[in-house]
Amino acid sequence: MARLVLASNRVPAAADRGVKSGGLVSALGEVISGGLWFGWSGQVAKGAPTKAQLRRARGTVYATIDLTQEQYDRYYVGFANSTLWPLLHFRLGLMEFDRAQYEAYLSVNRAFAAALAPLIKPGDIVWVHDYHLIPLGGFLRELGITNKLAFFLHVPFVPPSMYSVLPKGSELLAALCAYDLVGVQTITDLRNLLDCVRELLGRPVDDMGRVQTNGHQARFGAFPIGIDSVGFARMAEESAAGADGKRLGESLGRRALVMGVDRLDYSKGLPNRFEGFARMLGRWPEWRSKVTYVQIAARSRDDVPQYRTIRRELDQMAGRINGRFGAIDWVPLRYLNRPVPRGTLAGYYRFARVGLVTPLRDGMNLVAKEYVAAQDPENPGILVLSRFAGAMHELGEALLVNPYDPDEIAEALDTALRLPLDERRERWRRMWDRIREDDAASWCRNFLTVLAA
Ligand code: ADQ
């Protein structure tokens, strides 16, 4: 089998290498063994080295490169996270554009291509991940790389009416066409992206999602990412029975647990979720002292101003909700800004009567799948899920909500808490069958099979 070369903005930290950790690492952990993983080291250095640093761990070579402060500010904080991230999450009001940041984005991608090209061997398959690295494939081609090149976008894609506001947006679309295969999460994202290719690049797309440019053919497809469902289920069962689970269980007493787990990001819809919980306690006072909501929101992208703003907003909301509804022996909302080890999280999910996942927009949302995987088949909890998470396509038996409407969230919470056991089992079984079948390994296999075809 051909060697796999992965490129992503961040390469898993040394502590995570080889062990199953979050999202991408867990999805790709199996296929990357024996391969090479290239990306930013996570370090900011005085002068950026032009050669990647190589380290080997458990049969995989990790090749990393530092960024300078200016590259970090303009490429990562700037164009990637202040232009592309808000745009692709339908948040035009938060999108900023600065030509110098775009130039830096291109030049970092060019530098990455120059550092990666010498590491690519004939026959390798190169698989680039996410919005930070859209132009990488085109720059590799310019350096004479003729290997199979693929790209996967983890975030949503917007329709042409929205995408067209992005200055230089057509250049990025054209850059996508340099790959042999471009994958997105859902058929909605695929339709949006192909509409952009048609309307903004003026290129025809055939019914297999293929686009021809100067003799090169790029294929576009939807490949919904999965999790290691069986592994996660096992971890949840063990962890719920262990010390962490016991501690949570004792602290809850007989109260039902509503659980949310996210990166602290404005796309995750946390203020509306807090408000939805508060309205539920306001409209159905019988739930007071009977339900505890635990929200774990690990700090993320602290250098982007909007992330600091939302953190302040949530701190204040949590204080207000607890001040208004709390009792001497009951804290309604427990709000933690820390990452929590995966095993511990899995156990917490299993305790939760309700998994509350209400992003305003999300490419997929793996937390929704993890919550389902973690449930006890005999007494499963119920997922409350945003209609605008990619996971909605596979998890239609969840209670689906419009995350922009806190009252709808409140109503769904009340319904979820009252749902009888046989209905919870029925809904859970269907979702579980689907995510067990469409897991991380099959996602990788499908993608690589289409690429090879
Ligand atoms: P994210 O936006 O990071 O991913 P998500 O899909 O939910 O969102 O994945 C987050 C991962 O981090 C999950 O595995 C979760 O368990 C873990 N995590 C979240 N908060 C945590 C915390 N406080 N402590 C520990 N772990 C935590 C991007 C896209 C998504 C897409 C994924 C994968 O934005 O839409 O689903 O990539 O393609």
XYZ file of C-alpha atoms and ligand atoms in Angstrom:
491
model
C 0.000 0.000 0.000
C 1.183 3.530 -0.795
C 2.642 5.599 2.028
C 0.310 8.294 3.353
C 1.589 11.832 3.858
C -0.743 14.017 5.926
C -0.511 17.782 6.138
C -2.530 19.753 8.669
C -1.997 23.094 10.366
C -1.230 21.420 13.679
C 0.503 18.110 14.113
C -0.609 16.187 17.226
C 1.446 17.094 20.297
C 4.119 14.636 21.371
C 1.942 13.407 24.238
C -0.863 12.469 21.836
C 1.245 10.752 19.225
C 0.350 7.142 18.837
C -2.425 7.278 21.422
C -5.996 7.892 20.393
C -6.770 11.474 21.107
C -9.258 14.068 19.751
C -10.931 14.437 16.341
C -8.470 14.232 13.523
C -5.857 12.332 15.503
C -8.297 9.600 16.341
C -9.746 9.426 12.829
C -6.359 9.255 11.178
C -4.451 7.374 13.845
C -4.897 4.012 12.156
C -3.982 4.933 8.611
C -1.013 7.167 9.437
C 1.065 4.388 10.954
C 4.097 3.966 8.693
C 3.416 7.358 7.119
C 4.448 10.974 7.544
C 2.539 13.800 9.235
C 3.570 17.337 8.354
C 2.508 20.690 9.830
C 3.160 23.600 12.141
C 4.949 22.693 15.388
C 2.692 25.009 17.415
C 5.834 27.049 18.234
C 6.591 30.641 17.365
C 10.298 31.133 16.674
C 12.449 34.185 15.910
C 13.436 33.192 12.390
C 11.275 30.493 10.840
C 13.427 27.559 9.737
C 12.897 26.525 6.148
C 13.520 22.837 6.853
C 11.107 20.653 8.771
C 12.234 19.012 12.018
C 11.762 15.263 11.829
C 10.837 13.006 14.739
C 9.706 9.428 14.721
C 7.137 7.930 17.091
C 5.498 4.510 16.846
C 6.312 4.032 13.175
C 5.143 7.480 12.050
C 7.435 10.329 11.053
C 6.314 13.747 12.344
C 7.721 16.668 10.368
C 7.134 20.081 11.889
C 8.042 23.633 11.116
C 7.850 26.756 13.306
C 6.180 30.045 12.402
C 7.514 33.544 13.053
C 5.399 35.866 15.181
C 4.389 37.790 12.073
C 3.378 34.619 10.242
C 1.386 33.462 13.268
C -0.393 36.837 13.521
C -1.205 37.179 9.848
C -1.638 33.611 8.600
C -3.099 31.858 11.661
C -4.830 34.536 13.768
C -5.451 36.663 10.670
C -6.576 35.129 7.411
C -7.267 31.586 8.652
C -9.156 32.438 11.837
C -10.419 35.988 11.324
C -11.375 35.675 7.650
C -11.950 32.070 6.575
C -13.301 30.639 9.848
C -16.100 33.223 10.329
C -16.930 33.265 6.610
C -17.211 29.483 6.346
C -19.382 29.467 9.495
C -21.830 31.924 7.901
C -20.693 34.830 10.118
C -20.094 37.624 7.636
C -20.458 40.201 10.409
C -17.367 38.790 12.126
C -15.294 38.389 8.971
C -12.328 40.706 8.519
C -10.193 40.995 5.439
C -6.711 42.415 5.135
C -4.705 42.004 1.950
C -1.421 41.672 3.895
C -2.896 38.780 5.883
C -3.978 37.035 2.712
C -0.467 37.457 1.273
C 0.961 35.972 4.485
C -1.468 33.027 4.221
C -0.182 32.340 0.711
C 3.438 32.743 1.684
C 3.148 30.386 4.684
C 1.499 27.815 2.412
C 4.315 28.323 -0.095
C 6.915 27.845 2.653
C 5.121 24.710 3.871
C 5.124 23.339 0.316
C 8.861 24.014 -0.005
C 9.538 22.231 3.305
C 7.251 19.302 2.519
C 8.189 18.664 -1.134
C 11.631 17.114 -0.409
C 9.989 14.651 2.022
C 7.549 13.281 -0.569
C 8.601 10.061 -2.292
C 7.309 8.674 -5.593
C 4.043 6.803 -5.036
C 3.163 8.624 -1.766
C -0.408 9.809 -1.346
C -0.567 13.366 0.013
C -3.667 14.284 2.032
C -4.002 17.924 3.111
C -6.449 18.946 5.866
C -8.572 22.004 6.418
C -8.996 25.653 5.628
C -5.529 26.749 6.781
C -3.874 24.899 3.929
C -6.115 25.287 0.869
C -3.316 26.527 -1.459
C -0.750 23.933 -0.323
C -1.585 21.429 -3.071
C -1.232 23.965 -5.881
C 2.153 25.079 -4.525
C 3.304 21.449 -4.332
C 2.298 21.026 -7.977
C 4.338 24.130 -8.885
C 7.328 22.428 -7.256
C 6.894 19.454 -9.574
C 5.044 17.089 -7.232
C 2.992 14.750 -9.430
C 1.764 12.412 -6.653
C -1.917 11.953 -5.866
C -3.003 15.024 -3.889
C -6.176 15.153 -1.816
C -7.813 17.740 0.410
C -10.439 17.478 3.146
C -12.327 20.471 4.520
C -13.467 19.935 8.121
C -15.630 23.062 8.290
C -18.818 23.931 6.366
C -18.918 25.625 2.975
C -21.117 28.637 2.188
C -23.259 29.311 -0.910
C -21.985 31.599 -3.693
C -23.985 34.645 -2.525
C -21.943 34.551 0.673
C -18.630 33.220 -0.620
C -18.471 35.930 -3.266
C -17.834 38.617 -0.607
C -14.394 37.116 0.032
C -11.789 39.136 -1.848
C -9.529 36.701 -3.721
C -12.101 33.983 -3.115
C -11.874 32.780 -6.719
C -8.130 32.235 -6.312
C -8.809 29.870 -3.420
C -11.476 28.006 -5.378
C -9.036 27.603 -8.245
C -6.437 26.359 -5.740
C -8.848 23.604 -4.676
C -9.013 22.462 -8.285
C -5.284 21.609 -8.149
C -6.101 18.559 -5.993
C -7.206 15.207 -7.409
C -9.903 14.805 -4.763
C -11.565 17.399 -2.522
C -13.768 16.117 0.308
C -16.266 18.040 2.427
C -18.415 16.861 5.320
C -21.978 16.874 3.942
C -23.973 16.997 0.740
C -25.050 20.542 1.650
C -21.419 21.674 1.796
C -20.740 19.853 -1.453
C -23.625 21.581 -3.208
C -22.483 24.990 -1.941
C -18.886 24.416 -2.977
C -19.798 23.154 -6.444
C -22.209 26.069 -6.937
C -19.269 28.383 -6.159
C -17.062 26.554 -8.669
C -19.768 26.915 -11.329
C -20.767 30.488 -10.608
C -17.529 32.129 -9.518
C -15.030 30.167 -11.607
C -17.422 29.642 -14.512
C -16.425 25.972 -14.758
C -18.828 23.167 -15.558
C -19.138 20.307 -13.067
C -20.234 16.867 -14.261
C -22.646 14.651 -12.343
C -19.752 12.804 -10.679
C -18.571 16.111 -9.138
C -15.644 16.386 -11.562
C -14.134 19.677 -12.737
C -11.597 20.000 -15.572
C -8.947 22.728 -15.524
C -6.129 22.925 -18.074
C -6.093 19.185 -18.608
C -6.247 18.397 -14.852
C -9.325 16.783 -13.335
C -10.399 17.448 -9.750
C -13.162 15.427 -8.164
C -15.347 16.785 -5.335
C -17.324 14.616 -2.911
C -19.002 14.455 0.509
C -17.318 12.242 3.123
C -18.906 12.674 6.575
C -16.208 12.118 9.190
C -16.813 9.478 11.874
C -15.361 8.553 15.251
C -13.907 5.323 16.614
C -17.391 4.449 17.885
C -16.718 1.026 19.378
C -13.492 2.175 21.049
C -15.225 5.246 22.451
C -18.116 3.174 23.792
C -15.700 0.863 25.576
C -13.806 3.812 27.039
C -17.059 5.397 28.272
C -18.157 2.232 30.029
C -14.818 1.806 31.775
C -14.472 5.438 32.723
C -18.015 5.808 34.086
C -17.291 2.918 36.436
C -13.909 4.404 37.482
C -12.854 7.122 39.908
C -13.826 10.114 37.680
C -17.283 8.715 37.037
C -17.781 7.997 40.706
C -16.804 11.522 41.637
C -19.251 13.018 39.147
C -22.014 10.604 40.161
C -21.606 11.448 43.858
C -21.603 15.172 43.165
C -24.844 14.930 41.181
C -26.759 12.866 43.694
C -30.151 12.089 42.162
C -30.104 15.061 39.800
C -30.277 14.545 36.045
C -27.212 15.705 34.117
C -27.328 17.861 30.996
C -23.910 17.918 29.374
C -22.211 20.174 26.807
C -18.613 19.844 25.589
C -17.074 22.247 23.101
C -14.082 24.324 22.247
C -14.891 27.832 23.439
C -15.821 29.156 20.008
C -18.546 31.555 18.857
C -19.649 28.989 16.267
C -20.746 26.615 19.041
C -23.761 28.719 20.063
C -22.960 28.760 23.782
C -24.730 32.020 24.797
C -28.020 30.803 23.277
C -27.503 27.430 24.917
C -27.002 29.045 28.352
C -30.063 31.185 27.712
C -32.065 28.123 26.647
C -31.176 26.356 29.897
C -32.127 29.447 31.919
C -35.487 29.705 30.139
C -36.153 26.033 30.780
C -35.662 26.639 34.516
C -37.844 29.751 34.267
C -40.735 28.103 32.399
C -40.701 24.737 34.173
C -39.795 25.484 37.798
C -40.244 21.800 38.637
C -36.800 21.161 37.138
C -35.096 23.471 39.626
C -32.817 21.495 41.938
C -33.521 18.414 39.802
C -31.208 19.090 36.867
C -27.550 20.100 36.672
C -26.030 21.397 33.458
C -22.277 20.838 33.089
C -20.681 22.805 30.269
C -17.046 22.093 29.495
C -15.663 24.709 27.120
C -11.919 24.540 26.633
C -10.336 27.892 25.818
C -9.314 28.188 22.207
C -7.732 30.799 19.892
C -7.250 33.275 22.708
C -5.304 35.566 20.373
C -8.393 36.228 18.237
C -10.288 39.160 19.824
C -13.789 37.703 19.261
C -12.851 34.662 21.345
C -11.964 36.863 24.306
C -15.264 38.715 23.937
C -17.367 35.564 23.981
C -15.457 34.223 26.982
C -16.326 37.339 28.979
C -19.944 37.106 27.884
C -20.220 33.467 28.990
C -18.530 34.137 32.350
C -21.157 36.788 33.043
C -24.061 34.662 31.869
C -22.980 31.701 34.009
C -22.765 33.999 37.041
C -26.210 35.473 36.356
C -27.896 32.091 35.863
C -26.404 30.621 39.017
C -27.192 33.784 40.961
C -30.803 33.752 39.822
C -31.672 30.058 40.100
C -29.041 28.510 42.395
C -29.807 27.204 45.869
C -27.577 26.664 48.873
C -27.163 23.022 47.860
C -27.499 23.308 44.073
C -25.391 24.983 41.371
C -27.559 24.845 38.208
C -24.727 25.461 35.733
C -21.218 24.143 36.281
C -19.026 25.873 33.768
C -15.425 24.738 33.198
C -12.921 26.351 30.830
C -10.500 23.454 30.687
C -9.738 20.591 28.391
C -10.663 17.306 30.055
C -8.909 13.992 29.259
C -10.785 11.986 26.643
C -11.451 9.001 28.858
C -12.908 11.208 31.591
C -15.128 12.992 29.057
C -16.406 9.685 27.730
C -17.459 8.647 31.231
C -19.195 11.996 31.821
C -21.194 11.626 28.601
C -22.444 8.268 29.812
C -23.816 9.854 32.970
C -25.658 12.556 31.061
C -29.394 12.191 30.585
C -29.141 14.880 27.879
C -26.270 15.684 25.487
C -26.695 19.330 24.516
C -24.994 20.118 21.210
C -26.261 23.348 19.656
C -23.676 24.959 17.363
C -24.903 27.802 15.160
C -22.962 26.060 12.400
C -20.581 23.099 12.463
C -18.875 21.067 9.760
C -19.740 17.829 11.546
C -19.476 18.039 15.376
C -17.829 14.961 16.768
C -19.134 15.590 20.284
C -22.633 14.623 19.081
C -21.302 11.274 17.856
C -19.186 10.736 20.962
C -22.221 11.364 23.173
C -24.246 8.729 21.308
C -21.380 6.225 21.398
C -20.928 6.684 25.156
C -24.499 5.776 26.139
C -25.576 2.743 28.124
C -27.741 0.723 25.670
C -30.088 -0.248 28.521
C -30.643 3.312 29.684
C -29.422 5.742 27.029
C -29.658 9.515 27.305
C -31.021 11.699 24.558
C -29.183 14.039 22.232
C -30.446 17.584 21.633
C -28.783 18.610 18.388
C -28.585 21.729 16.231
C -30.114 21.543 12.757
C -26.978 23.306 11.539
C -24.414 20.722 12.635
C -23.236 18.408 9.860
C -23.910 15.499 12.254
C -27.631 16.227 11.881
C -27.645 14.285 8.589
C -26.728 11.056 10.377
C -28.332 11.708 13.760
C -31.879 12.569 12.763
C -33.340 10.719 15.786
C -31.909 13.364 18.088
C -34.245 16.161 19.208
C -33.357 18.690 16.526
C -33.422 22.389 17.375
C -32.833 25.730 15.765
C -29.903 26.968 17.893
C -30.812 30.605 17.244
C -33.978 30.200 19.325
C -33.317 29.805 23.083
C -36.993 28.990 23.647
C -36.743 26.049 21.270
C -33.688 24.846 23.186
C -35.631 25.208 26.445
C -38.559 23.218 25.034
C -36.259 20.484 23.710
C -34.577 20.212 27.121
C -37.919 19.819 28.837
C -39.008 17.187 26.287
C -35.670 15.365 26.565
C -35.898 15.150 30.343
C -39.396 13.660 30.119
C -38.754 11.174 27.311
C -39.712 7.608 28.336
C -37.097 4.871 28.367
C -38.469 2.876 25.422
C -38.403 5.945 23.179
C -34.868 6.825 24.291
C -33.767 3.272 23.510
C -35.443 3.283 20.121
C -33.885 6.597 19.066
C -30.475 5.666 20.423
C -30.384 2.276 18.712
C -30.857 3.794 15.252
C -28.202 6.427 15.794
C -25.784 3.903 17.259
C -26.200 1.504 14.314
C -25.340 4.319 11.949
C -22.286 5.697 13.746
C -20.926 2.214 14.417
C -21.072 1.449 10.725
C -19.803 4.847 9.509
C -16.857 5.183 11.848
C -13.496 6.877 11.553
C -11.825 3.943 9.855
C -14.528 3.619 7.196
C -14.371 7.380 6.574
C -10.644 7.078 5.819
C -11.108 3.949 3.722
C -13.900 5.489 1.629
C -11.961 8.658 1.001
C -8.766 6.859 0.017
C -10.672 4.382 -2.175
C -12.270 7.193 -4.173
C -8.880 8.893 -4.437
C -7.288 5.714 -5.765
C -10.059 5.129 -8.331
P -14.027 21.223 16.247
O -14.614 22.536 15.890
O -12.903 21.265 17.193
O -13.588 20.391 14.939
P -15.703 18.889 17.151
O -16.089 18.146 15.939
O -16.778 18.932 18.175
O -15.283 20.385 16.888
O -14.453 18.153 17.749
C -13.907 18.522 18.949
C -13.125 17.360 19.579
O -12.438 17.883 20.704
C -14.038 16.261 20.079
O -13.396 15.024 19.919
C -14.216 16.605 21.572
O -14.400 15.492 22.415
C -12.930 17.288 21.895
N -13.178 18.354 22.892
C -13.987 19.411 22.780
N -13.974 20.137 23.906
C -13.140 19.513 24.746
C -12.705 19.766 26.080
N -13.125 20.814 26.787
N -11.843 18.905 26.611
C -11.405 17.850 25.909
N -11.768 17.558 24.673
C -12.626 18.383 24.098
C -13.541 20.631 13.525
C -14.855 21.113 12.894
C -15.975 20.141 13.240
C -15.593 18.736 12.769
C -14.209 18.354 13.269
C -13.747 17.041 12.642
O -15.173 22.422 13.359
O -17.185 20.547 12.623
O -16.521 17.817 13.287
O -13.255 19.345 12.935
O -13.836 17.072 11.255
